[in-house]
PDB file of C-alpha atoms in Angstrom:
ATOM      1  CA  MET A   1      93.587 119.137  94.336  1.00  0.00           C
ATOM      2  CA  GLU A   2      94.932 118.323  90.890  1.00  0.00           C
ATOM      3  CA  SER A   3      97.943 116.377  92.152  1.00  0.00           C
ATOM      4  CA  VAL A   4      95.766 113.443  93.250  1.00  0.00           C
ATOM      5  CA  ARG A   5      95.074 112.692  89.587  1.00  0.00           C
ATOM      6  CA  GLU A   6      98.673 111.535  89.215  1.00  0.00           C
ATOM      7  CA  ILE A   7      97.642 108.075  90.401  1.00  0.00           C
ATOM      8  CA  GLU A   8      96.030 107.602  86.969  1.00  0.00           C
ATOM      9  CA  GLN A   9      99.576 107.114  85.655  1.00  0.00           C
ATOM     10  CA  TRP A  10     100.517 104.430  88.163  1.00  0.00           C
ATOM     11  CA  PRO A  11     101.037 100.933  86.679  1.00  0.00           C
ATOM     12  CA  VAL A  12      98.198  99.413  88.694  1.00  0.00           C
ATOM     13  CA  GLU A  13      94.740  98.147  87.854  1.00  0.00           C
ATOM     14  CA  ASN A  14      92.960  99.949  90.678  1.00  0.00           C
ATOM     15  CA  ALA A  15      94.025 102.798  92.955  1.00  0.00           C
ATOM     16  CA  ALA A  16      92.398 105.384  95.179  1.00  0.00           C
ATOM     17  CA  THR A  17      93.849 108.251  97.174  1.00  0.00           C
ATOM     18  CA  ALA A  18      92.897 111.155  99.406  1.00  0.00           C
ATOM     19  CA  VAL A  19      94.497 114.099 101.179  1.00  0.00           C
ATOM     20  CA  VAL A  20      93.093 115.238 104.539  1.00  0.00           C
ATOM     21  CA  THR A  21      94.113 118.147 106.754  1.00  0.00           C
ATOM     22  CA  ALA A  22      94.690 118.246 110.487  1.00  0.00           C
ATOM     23  CA  ALA A  23      91.233 119.832 110.768  1.00  0.00           C
ATOM     24  CA  GLY A  24      89.698 116.798 109.062  1.00  0.00           C
ATOM     25  CA  ASP A  25      88.971 118.575 105.790  1.00  0.00           C
ATOM     26  CA  VAL A  26      89.364 116.357 102.724  1.00  0.00           C
ATOM     27  CA  LEU A  27      91.185 118.484 100.152  1.00  0.00           C
ATOM     28  CA  GLY A  28      91.149 115.998  97.319  1.00  0.00           C
ATOM     29  CA  THR A  29      90.344 112.431  96.348  1.00  0.00           C
ATOM     30  CA  HIS A  30      90.722 110.319  93.244  1.00  0.00           C
ATOM     31  CA  GLY A  31      89.541 106.830  92.461  1.00  0.00           C
ATOM     32  CA  ASP A  32      86.872 104.789  94.219  1.00  0.00           C
ATOM     33  CA  THR A  33      87.382 105.731  97.861  1.00  0.00           C
ATOM     34  CA  THR A  34      84.800 103.147  98.963  1.00  0.00           C
ATOM     35  CA  LYS A  35      86.581 100.164  97.412  1.00  0.00           C
ATOM     36  CA  VAL A  36      87.962  97.695  99.952  1.00  0.00           C
ATOM     37  CA  TYR A  37      91.688  96.936  99.656  1.00  0.00           C
ATOM     38  CA  LYS A  38      94.015  94.667 101.577  1.00  0.00           C
ATOM     39  CA  LEU A  39      96.274  96.854 103.698  1.00  0.00           C
ATOM     40  CA  ALA A  40      99.205  94.487 104.377  1.00  0.00           C
ATOM     41  CA  SER A  41     101.510  96.311 106.812  1.00  0.00           C
ATOM     42  CA  VAL A  42      99.384  99.446 106.917  1.00  0.00           C
ATOM     43  CA  THR A  43      97.567  97.171 109.379  1.00  0.00           C
ATOM     44  CA  LYS A  44     100.319  97.887 111.923  1.00  0.00           C
ATOM     45  CA  PRO A  45      99.396 101.532 112.665  1.00  0.00           C
ATOM     46  CA  LEU A  46      95.822 100.370 113.302  1.00  0.00           C
ATOM     47  CA  THR A  47      97.076  97.702 115.687  1.00  0.00           C
ATOM     48  CA  ALA A  48      99.411 100.186 117.346  1.00  0.00           C
ATOM     49  CA  TYR A  49      96.620 102.706 117.853  1.00  0.00           C
ATOM     50  CA  ALA A  50      94.434 100.083 119.497  1.00  0.00           C
ATOM     51  CA  ALA A  51      97.366  99.386 121.821  1.00  0.00           C
ATOM     52  CA  LEU A  52      97.658 103.095 122.636  1.00  0.00           C
ATOM     53  CA  ILE A  53      93.959 103.191 123.493  1.00  0.00           C
ATOM     54  CA  ALA A  54      94.472 100.151 125.742  1.00  0.00           C
ATOM     55  CA  ILE A  55      97.292 102.004 127.485  1.00  0.00           C
ATOM     56  CA  GLU A  56      95.022 105.015 128.015  1.00  0.00           C
ATOM     57  CA  GLU A  57      92.355 102.719 129.451  1.00  0.00           C
ATOM     58  CA  GLY A  58      94.811 101.127 131.872  1.00  0.00           C
ATOM     59  CA  VAL A  59      94.686  97.688 130.263  1.00  0.00           C
ATOM     60  CA  VAL A  60      98.484  97.702 129.929  1.00  0.00           C
ATOM     61  CA  GLU A  61     101.363 100.137 130.259  1.00  0.00           C
ATOM     62  CA  LEU A  62     104.184 100.763 127.798  1.00  0.00           C
ATOM     63  CA  ASP A  63     106.541  98.976 130.168  1.00  0.00           C
ATOM     64  CA  THR A  64     104.274  95.966 130.760  1.00  0.00           C
ATOM     65  CA  PRO A  65     106.314  92.810 129.990  1.00  0.00           C
ATOM     66  CA  ALA A  66     105.265  91.292 126.650  1.00  0.00           C
ATOM     67  CA  GLY A  67     106.969  89.197 124.007  1.00  0.00           C
ATOM     68  CA  PRO A  68     110.323  87.492 124.609  1.00  0.00           C
ATOM     69  CA  GLU A  69     112.079  87.673 127.970  1.00  0.00           C
ATOM     70  CA  GLY A  70     113.046  91.247 128.846  1.00  0.00           C
ATOM     71  CA  SER A  71     110.728  92.740 126.230  1.00  0.00           C
ATOM     72  CA  THR A  72     107.819  95.115 126.865  1.00  0.00           C
ATOM     73  CA  ILE A  73     104.838  96.566 125.024  1.00  0.00           C
ATOM     74  CA  ARG A  74     107.114  99.490 124.120  1.00  0.00           C
ATOM     75  CA  HIS A  75     109.714  97.174 122.556  1.00  0.00           C
ATOM     76  CA  LEU A  76     107.092  95.357 120.500  1.00  0.00           C
ATOM     77  CA  LEU A  77     105.616  98.619 119.184  1.00  0.00           C
ATOM     78  CA  ALA A  78     109.051  99.981 118.266  1.00  0.00           C
ATOM     79  CA  HIS A  79     110.364  96.822 116.575  1.00  0.00           C
ATOM     80  CA  THR A  80     113.075  96.457 119.206  1.00  0.00           C
ATOM     81  CA  SER A  81     111.906  93.287 120.958  1.00  0.00           C
ATOM     82  CA  GLY A  82     114.569  91.276 119.143  1.00  0.00           C
ATOM     83  CA  LEU A  83     112.012  88.978 117.513  1.00  0.00           C
ATOM     84  CA  ALA A  84     112.572  87.742 113.966  1.00  0.00           C
ATOM     85  CA  PHE A  85     110.530  89.034 111.017  1.00  0.00           C
ATOM     86  CA  THR A  86     107.935  86.272 110.932  1.00  0.00           C
ATOM     87  CA  GLU A  87     109.295  83.593 113.246  1.00  0.00           C
ATOM     88  CA  HIS A  88     108.442  83.816 116.914  1.00  0.00           C
ATOM     89  CA  LYS A  89     112.018  83.476 118.075  1.00  0.00           C
ATOM     90  CA  PRO A  90     114.444  86.065 119.485  1.00  0.00           C
ATOM     91  CA  MET A  91     117.316  87.151 117.249  1.00  0.00           C
ATOM     92  CA  ALA A  92     118.758  89.808 119.597  1.00  0.00           C
ATOM     93  CA  PRO A  93     118.290  91.098 123.160  1.00  0.00           C
ATOM     94  CA  PRO A  94     115.434  93.623 123.537  1.00  0.00           C
ATOM     95  CA  GLY A  95     116.426  97.216 122.833  1.00  0.00           C
ATOM     96  CA  ASN A  96     119.656  96.394 120.978  1.00  0.00           C
ATOM     97  CA  ARG A  97     118.549  96.333 117.334  1.00  0.00           C
ATOM     98  CA  ARG A  98     115.736  97.592 115.132  1.00  0.00           C
ATOM     99  CA  LEU A  99     114.400  94.315 113.741  1.00  0.00           C
ATOM    100  CA  TYR A 100     111.188  94.895 111.804  1.00  0.00           C
ATOM    101  CA  SER A 101     108.908  92.137 113.051  1.00  0.00           C
ATOM    102  CA  ASN A 102     105.476  90.865 112.106  1.00  0.00           C
ATOM    103  CA  ALA A 103     105.848  88.356 114.931  1.00  0.00           C
ATOM    104  CA  GLY A 104     106.275  91.234 117.356  1.00  0.00           C
ATOM    105  CA  PHE A 105     102.912  92.731 116.415  1.00  0.00           C
ATOM    106  CA  GLU A 106     101.271  89.342 116.725  1.00  0.00           C
ATOM    107  CA  GLN A 107     102.694  88.987 120.225  1.00  0.00           C
ATOM    108  CA  LEU A 108     101.566  92.546 120.976  1.00  0.00           C
ATOM    109  CA  ALA A 109      97.985  91.604 120.088  1.00  0.00           C
ATOM    110  CA  ASP A 110      98.291  88.419 122.160  1.00  0.00           C
ATOM    111  CA  ALA A 111      99.379  90.486 125.170  1.00  0.00           C
ATOM    112  CA  LEU A 112      96.455  92.878 124.746  1.00  0.00           C
ATOM    113  CA  THR A 113      94.065  89.935 124.529  1.00  0.00           C
ATOM    114  CA  GLU A 114      95.557  88.417 127.678  1.00  0.00           C
ATOM    115  CA  HIS A 115      95.336  91.616 129.718  1.00  0.00           C
ATOM    116  CA  SER A 116      91.939  92.796 128.458  1.00  0.00           C
ATOM    117  CA  GLY A 117      90.209  89.428 128.344  1.00  0.00           C
ATOM    118  CA  ILE A 118      88.794  90.412 124.930  1.00  0.00           C
ATOM    119  CA  PRO A 119      89.930  88.948 121.583  1.00  0.00           C
ATOM    120  CA  PHE A 120      92.126  91.579 119.967  1.00  0.00           C
ATOM    121  CA  ALA A 121      90.036  91.963 116.794  1.00  0.00           C
ATOM    122  CA  ASP A 122      86.946  92.629 118.928  1.00  0.00           C
ATOM    123  CA  TYR A 123      88.768  95.106 121.149  1.00  0.00           C
ATOM    124  CA  GLN A 124      90.147  96.966 118.124  1.00  0.00           C
ATOM    125  CA  ALA A 125      86.748  97.148 116.442  1.00  0.00           C
ATOM    126  CA  GLU A 126      85.056  98.483 119.592  1.00  0.00           C
ATOM    127  CA  ALA A 127      87.816 100.866 120.649  1.00  0.00           C
ATOM    128  CA  LEU A 128      88.983 102.218 117.281  1.00  0.00           C
ATOM    129  CA  PHE A 129      86.933 101.346 114.223  1.00  0.00           C
ATOM    130  CA  GLN A 130      83.473 101.985 115.652  1.00  0.00           C
ATOM    131  CA  PRO A 131      84.212 105.382 117.275  1.00  0.00           C
ATOM    132  CA  LEU A 132      85.773 106.644 114.043  1.00  0.00           C
ATOM    133  CA  GLY A 133      82.963 105.277 111.862  1.00  0.00           C
ATOM    134  CA  MET A 134      85.352 102.942 110.000  1.00  0.00           C
ATOM    135  CA  LYS A 135      82.544 100.598 108.972  1.00  0.00           C
ATOM    136  CA  ALA A 136      84.402  98.890 106.105  1.00  0.00           C
ATOM    137  CA  THR A 137      87.564  98.179 108.087  1.00  0.00           C
ATOM    138  CA  LYS A 138      88.122  94.668 109.420  1.00  0.00           C
ATOM    139  CA  LEU A 139      90.979  92.669 110.856  1.00  0.00           C
ATOM    140  CA  THR A 140      90.617  89.355 109.067  1.00  0.00           C
ATOM    141  CA  GLY A 141      94.097  87.950 109.674  1.00  0.00           C
ATOM    142  CA  SER A 142      97.359  88.786 111.399  1.00  0.00           C
ATOM    143  CA  PRO A 143      97.405  92.025 113.464  1.00  0.00           C
ATOM    144  CA  ALA A 144     100.657  92.722 111.624  1.00  0.00           C
ATOM    145  CA  SER A 145      99.276  92.520 108.098  1.00  0.00           C
ATOM    146  CA  GLY A 146      95.739  91.177 107.923  1.00  0.00           C
ATOM    147  CA  ALA A 147      93.419  94.193 107.826  1.00  0.00           C
ATOM    148  CA  GLU A 148      91.330  95.456 104.933  1.00  0.00           C
ATOM    149  CA  SER A 149      89.904  98.942 104.542  1.00  0.00           C
ATOM    150  CA  THR A 150      88.934 101.781 102.228  1.00  0.00           C
ATOM    151  CA  VAL A 151      90.400 105.209 101.564  1.00  0.00           C
ATOM    152  CA  ASP A 152      87.344 106.770 103.201  1.00  0.00           C
ATOM    153  CA  ASP A 153      87.897 104.833 106.413  1.00  0.00           C
ATOM    154  CA  LEU A 154      91.615 105.570 106.478  1.00  0.00           C
ATOM    155  CA  VAL A 155      90.887 109.274 105.977  1.00  0.00           C
ATOM    156  CA  ALA A 156      89.014 109.137 109.292  1.00  0.00           C
ATOM    157  CA  PHE A 157      92.001 107.431 110.881  1.00  0.00           C
ATOM    158  CA  ALA A 158      94.449 109.929 109.337  1.00  0.00           C
ATOM    159  CA  ALA A 159      92.381 112.779 110.764  1.00  0.00           C
ATOM    160  CA  GLU A 160      92.496 111.116 114.190  1.00  0.00           C
ATOM    161  CA  LEU A 161      96.282 110.799 113.930  1.00  0.00           C
ATOM    162  CA  GLN A 162      96.545 114.546 113.381  1.00  0.00           C
ATOM    163  CA  ALA A 163      94.009 115.655 115.995  1.00  0.00           C
ATOM    164  CA  PRO A 164      93.565 112.781 118.471  1.00  0.00           C
ATOM    165  CA  LYS A 165      90.219 112.332 120.168  1.00  0.00           C
ATOM    166  CA  LEU A 166      90.551 108.710 121.282  1.00  0.00           C
ATOM    167  CA  ILE A 167      93.873 109.176 123.088  1.00  0.00           C
ATOM    168  CA  ALA A 168      95.618 112.065 124.810  1.00  0.00           C
ATOM    169  CA  ALA A 169      97.679 114.407 122.650  1.00  0.00           C
ATOM    170  CA  GLU A 170     100.806 113.592 124.682  1.00  0.00           C
ATOM    171  CA  THR A 171     100.303 109.862 124.054  1.00  0.00           C
ATOM    172  CA  ALA A 172     100.064 110.537 120.322  1.00  0.00           C
ATOM    173  CA  ARG A 173     103.200 112.695 120.440  1.00  0.00           C
ATOM    174  CA  GLU A 174     105.147 109.944 122.161  1.00  0.00           C
ATOM    175  CA  ALA A 175     103.952 107.372 119.617  1.00  0.00           C
ATOM    176  CA  THR A 176     105.119 109.537 116.728  1.00  0.00           C
ATOM    177  CA  SER A 177     108.457 110.509 118.294  1.00  0.00           C
ATOM    178  CA  ILE A 178     111.617 108.431 118.005  1.00  0.00           C
ATOM    179  CA  ALA A 179     111.738 105.450 120.342  1.00  0.00           C
ATOM    180  CA  PHE A 180     115.124 103.861 121.091  1.00  0.00           C
ATOM    181  CA  SER A 181     116.992 106.483 119.065  1.00  0.00           C
ATOM    182  CA  GLY A 182     120.135 105.723 117.128  1.00  0.00           C
ATOM    183  CA  LEU A 183     119.330 102.113 116.237  1.00  0.00           C
ATOM    184  CA  SER A 184     120.107 100.976 112.705  1.00  0.00           C
ATOM    185  CA  GLY A 185     118.099  98.457 110.753  1.00  0.00           C
ATOM    186  CA  VAL A 186     116.572  97.454 107.446  1.00  0.00           C
ATOM    187  CA  LEU A 187     113.557  99.377 106.168  1.00  0.00           C
ATOM    188  CA  PRO A 188     111.747  96.712 104.115  1.00  0.00           C
ATOM    189  CA  GLY A 189     111.993  97.484 100.422  1.00  0.00           C
ATOM    190  CA  PHE A 190     114.459 100.354 100.937  1.00  0.00           C
ATOM    191  CA  GLY A 191     117.482  98.694 102.479  1.00  0.00           C
ATOM    192  CA  HIS A 192     119.646  99.392 105.509  1.00  0.00           C
ATOM    193  CA  GLN A 193     119.061 102.734 107.206  1.00  0.00           C
ATOM    194  CA  LYS A 194     121.363 104.309 109.760  1.00  0.00           C
ATOM    195  CA  PRO A 195     119.575 105.273 111.883  1.00  0.00           C
ATOM    196  CA  ASN A 196     116.319 103.469 111.198  1.00  0.00           C
ATOM    197  CA  ASP A 197     114.009 105.648 113.268  1.00  0.00           C
ATOM    198  CA  TRP A 198     110.601 104.465 114.451  1.00  0.00           C
ATOM    199  CA  GLY A 199     108.061 105.610 116.951  1.00  0.00           C
ATOM    200  CA  LEU A 200     105.558 103.295 118.611  1.00  0.00           C
ATOM    201  CA  GLY A 201     104.012 101.555 115.627  1.00  0.00           C
ATOM    202  CA  PHE A 202     104.800 104.342 113.181  1.00  0.00           C
ATOM    203  CA  GLU A 203     107.832 104.689 110.941  1.00  0.00           C
ATOM    204  CA  ILE A 204     109.427 108.126 111.172  1.00  0.00           C
ATOM    205  CA  ARG A 205     110.912 109.605 108.032  1.00  0.00           C
ATOM    206  CA  ASP A 206     113.722 111.623 109.639  1.00  0.00           C
ATOM    207  CA  HIS A 207     116.460 111.887 106.962  1.00  0.00           C
ATOM    208  CA  LYS A 208     116.246 108.383 105.504  1.00  0.00           C
ATOM    209  CA  SER A 209     117.337 107.888 101.923  1.00  0.00           C
ATOM    210  CA  PRO A 210     116.003 106.162  99.915  1.00  0.00           C
ATOM    211  CA  HIS A 211     112.489 106.425 101.279  1.00  0.00           C
ATOM    212  CA  TRP A 212     108.904 105.875 100.186  1.00  0.00           C
ATOM    213  CA  THR A 213     107.789 109.438 101.014  1.00  0.00           C
ATOM    214  CA  GLY A 214     108.970 112.539  99.152  1.00  0.00           C
ATOM    215  CA  ALA A 215     112.212 114.460  99.048  1.00  0.00           C
ATOM    216  CA  SER A 216     110.281 117.445 100.411  1.00  0.00           C
ATOM    217  CA  SER A 217     108.585 115.506 103.230  1.00  0.00           C
ATOM    218  CA  SER A 218     109.449 116.951 106.620  1.00  0.00           C
ATOM    219  CA  PRO A 219     111.664 114.842 108.923  1.00  0.00           C
ATOM    220  CA  ARG A 220     108.711 114.579 111.320  1.00  0.00           C
ATOM    221  CA  THR A 221     106.616 112.737 108.739  1.00  0.00           C
ATOM    222  CA  PHE A 222     105.333 109.416 110.084  1.00  0.00           C
ATOM    223  CA  GLY A 223     103.237 106.579 108.761  1.00  0.00           C
ATOM    224  CA  HIS A 224     103.537 103.177 107.130  1.00  0.00           C
ATOM    225  CA  PHE A 225     103.404 101.430 103.790  1.00  0.00           C
ATOM    226  CA  GLY A 226     102.299  97.918 102.939  1.00  0.00           C
ATOM    227  CA  GLN A 227     103.423  95.154 100.629  1.00  0.00           C
ATOM    228  CA  SER A 228      99.972  95.234  99.006  1.00  0.00           C
ATOM    229  CA  GLY A 229     100.882  98.578  97.419  1.00  0.00           C
ATOM    230  CA  THR A 230      99.393 100.815 100.104  1.00  0.00           C
ATOM    231  CA  PHE A 231     100.553 103.749 102.206  1.00  0.00           C
ATOM    232  CA  LEU A 232      99.473 106.317 104.757  1.00  0.00           C
ATOM    233  CA  TRP A 233     101.674 109.245 105.773  1.00  0.00           C
ATOM    234  CA  VAL A 234     101.115 112.215 108.048  1.00  0.00           C
ATOM    235  CA  ASP A 235     103.336 115.276 107.579  1.00  0.00           C
ATOM    236  CA  PRO A 236     102.992 117.601 110.581  1.00  0.00           C
ATOM    237  CA  GLY A 237     105.013 120.224 108.733  1.00  0.00           C
ATOM    238  CA  ALA A 238     102.411 120.304 105.971  1.00  0.00           C
ATOM    239  CA  GLY A 239      99.445 119.964 108.306  1.00  0.00           C
ATOM    240  CA  ALA A 240      98.061 117.135 106.202  1.00  0.00           C
ATOM    241  CA  ALA A 241      98.017 113.411 105.595  1.00  0.00           C
ATOM    242  CA  CYS A 242      97.766 111.273 102.464  1.00  0.00           C
ATOM    243  CA  VAL A 243      96.355 107.796 101.918  1.00  0.00           C
ATOM    244  CA  ALA A 244      96.864 105.707  98.785  1.00  0.00           C
ATOM    245  CA  LEU A 245      95.576 102.164  98.252  1.00  0.00           C
ATOM    246  CA  THR A 246      96.222  99.926  95.247  1.00  0.00           C
ATOM    247  CA  ASP A 247      95.773  96.306  94.251  1.00  0.00           C
ATOM    248  CA  ARG A 248      99.334  95.722  93.018  1.00  0.00           C
ATOM    249  CA  ALA A 249     102.005  94.286  95.295  1.00  0.00           C
ATOM    250  CA  PHE A 250     104.768  96.665  96.341  1.00  0.00           C
ATOM    251  CA  GLY A 251     107.808  96.616  94.066  1.00  0.00           C
ATOM    252  CA  PRO A 252     110.149  98.900  92.118  1.00  0.00           C
ATOM    253  CA  TRP A 253     107.122 100.567  90.533  1.00  0.00           C
ATOM    254  CA  ALA A 254     106.033 101.899  93.942  1.00  0.00           C
ATOM    255  CA  ALA A 255     109.484 103.144  94.896  1.00  0.00           C
ATOM    256  CA  GLU A 256     109.484 104.989  91.558  1.00  0.00           C
ATOM    257  CA  VAL A 257     106.062 106.670  91.683  1.00  0.00           C
ATOM    258  CA  TRP A 258     105.290 107.212  95.369  1.00  0.00           C
ATOM    259  CA  PRO A 259     107.981 109.820  96.213  1.00  0.00           C
ATOM    260  CA  PRO A 260     107.216 112.155  93.268  1.00  0.00           C
ATOM    261  CA  TYR A 261     103.506 111.802  94.003  1.00  0.00           C
ATOM    262  CA  THR A 262     104.102 112.833  97.608  1.00  0.00           C
ATOM    263  CA  ASP A 263     106.209 115.786  96.455  1.00  0.00           C
ATOM    264  CA  ALA A 264     103.449 116.870  94.070  1.00  0.00           C
ATOM    265  CA  VAL A 265     100.868 116.715  96.856  1.00  0.00           C
ATOM    266  CA  LEU A 266     103.111 118.701  99.200  1.00  0.00           C
ATOM    267  CA  ALA A 267     103.834 121.304  96.534  1.00  0.00           C
ATOM    268  CA  GLU A 268     100.120 121.829  95.930  1.00  0.00           C
ATOM    269  CA  LEU A 269      99.477 122.036  99.665  1.00  0.00           C
ATOM    270  CA  ARG A 270     102.039 124.831  99.896  1.00  0.00           C
ATOM    271  CA  GLU A 271     100.245 126.679  97.103  1.00  0.00           C
ATOM    272  CA  LEU A 272      96.928 126.299  98.927  1.00  0.00           C
ATOM    273  CA  THR A 273      98.308 127.595 102.223  1.00  0.00           C
ATOM    274  CA  PRO A 274      97.647 131.332 102.660  1.00  0.00           C
TER     275      PRO A 274
END
């Protein structure tokens, strides 16, 4: 794919990217795909997927109480527990508002540790990273923002998101469908969105504007971006996913270059489709 070369024009020191299909075929890469980058909030989909595996294994259920009073695993995954962004204090009753919360993902990991009897980082490594061969991926800090990884490892994860082997297909569909529909909220870096749709650990594009994906991205597109200048999206309409990692903190530069890059990738994918 020629479109992946567009990252050469990004105002960053280092960047790497890849496009992978639902069949797991890597259609294009650019940059050092073995270089380790800090993921920031792209950590959250990894944490969420470990939670989904725990649900499949019977460690917890979506409606297991977790977090503040009245909250469940489902609320924590969908950013509807009512917890503040970083402070571990409730700002609203569970299910009433979409409050993007790092604290919520930390309490999610605490709940999984409590119910499994295994430290979350160990559980995640054994249940997710090792089966997918993600040898360079580590959780070194908060389960909301403290992972590091490579494009190669995230390609394996993006392939799993499109054709799940570690969880049931129906579990994956629920995680990437709208949870608590109709709730408004702030999408970090892109302002107030009405509605601000999320699944269970994955942001759903729907018809949000502005947005970090492309104008031609399908409404079913899901994924996450991070404040370290990273993103991973899956577009079921295109049958492909894209990963991009950089070493420059998210800012106006990213909001300027990411959407046209996504549109260029999608346009080339359409040309490649018979």
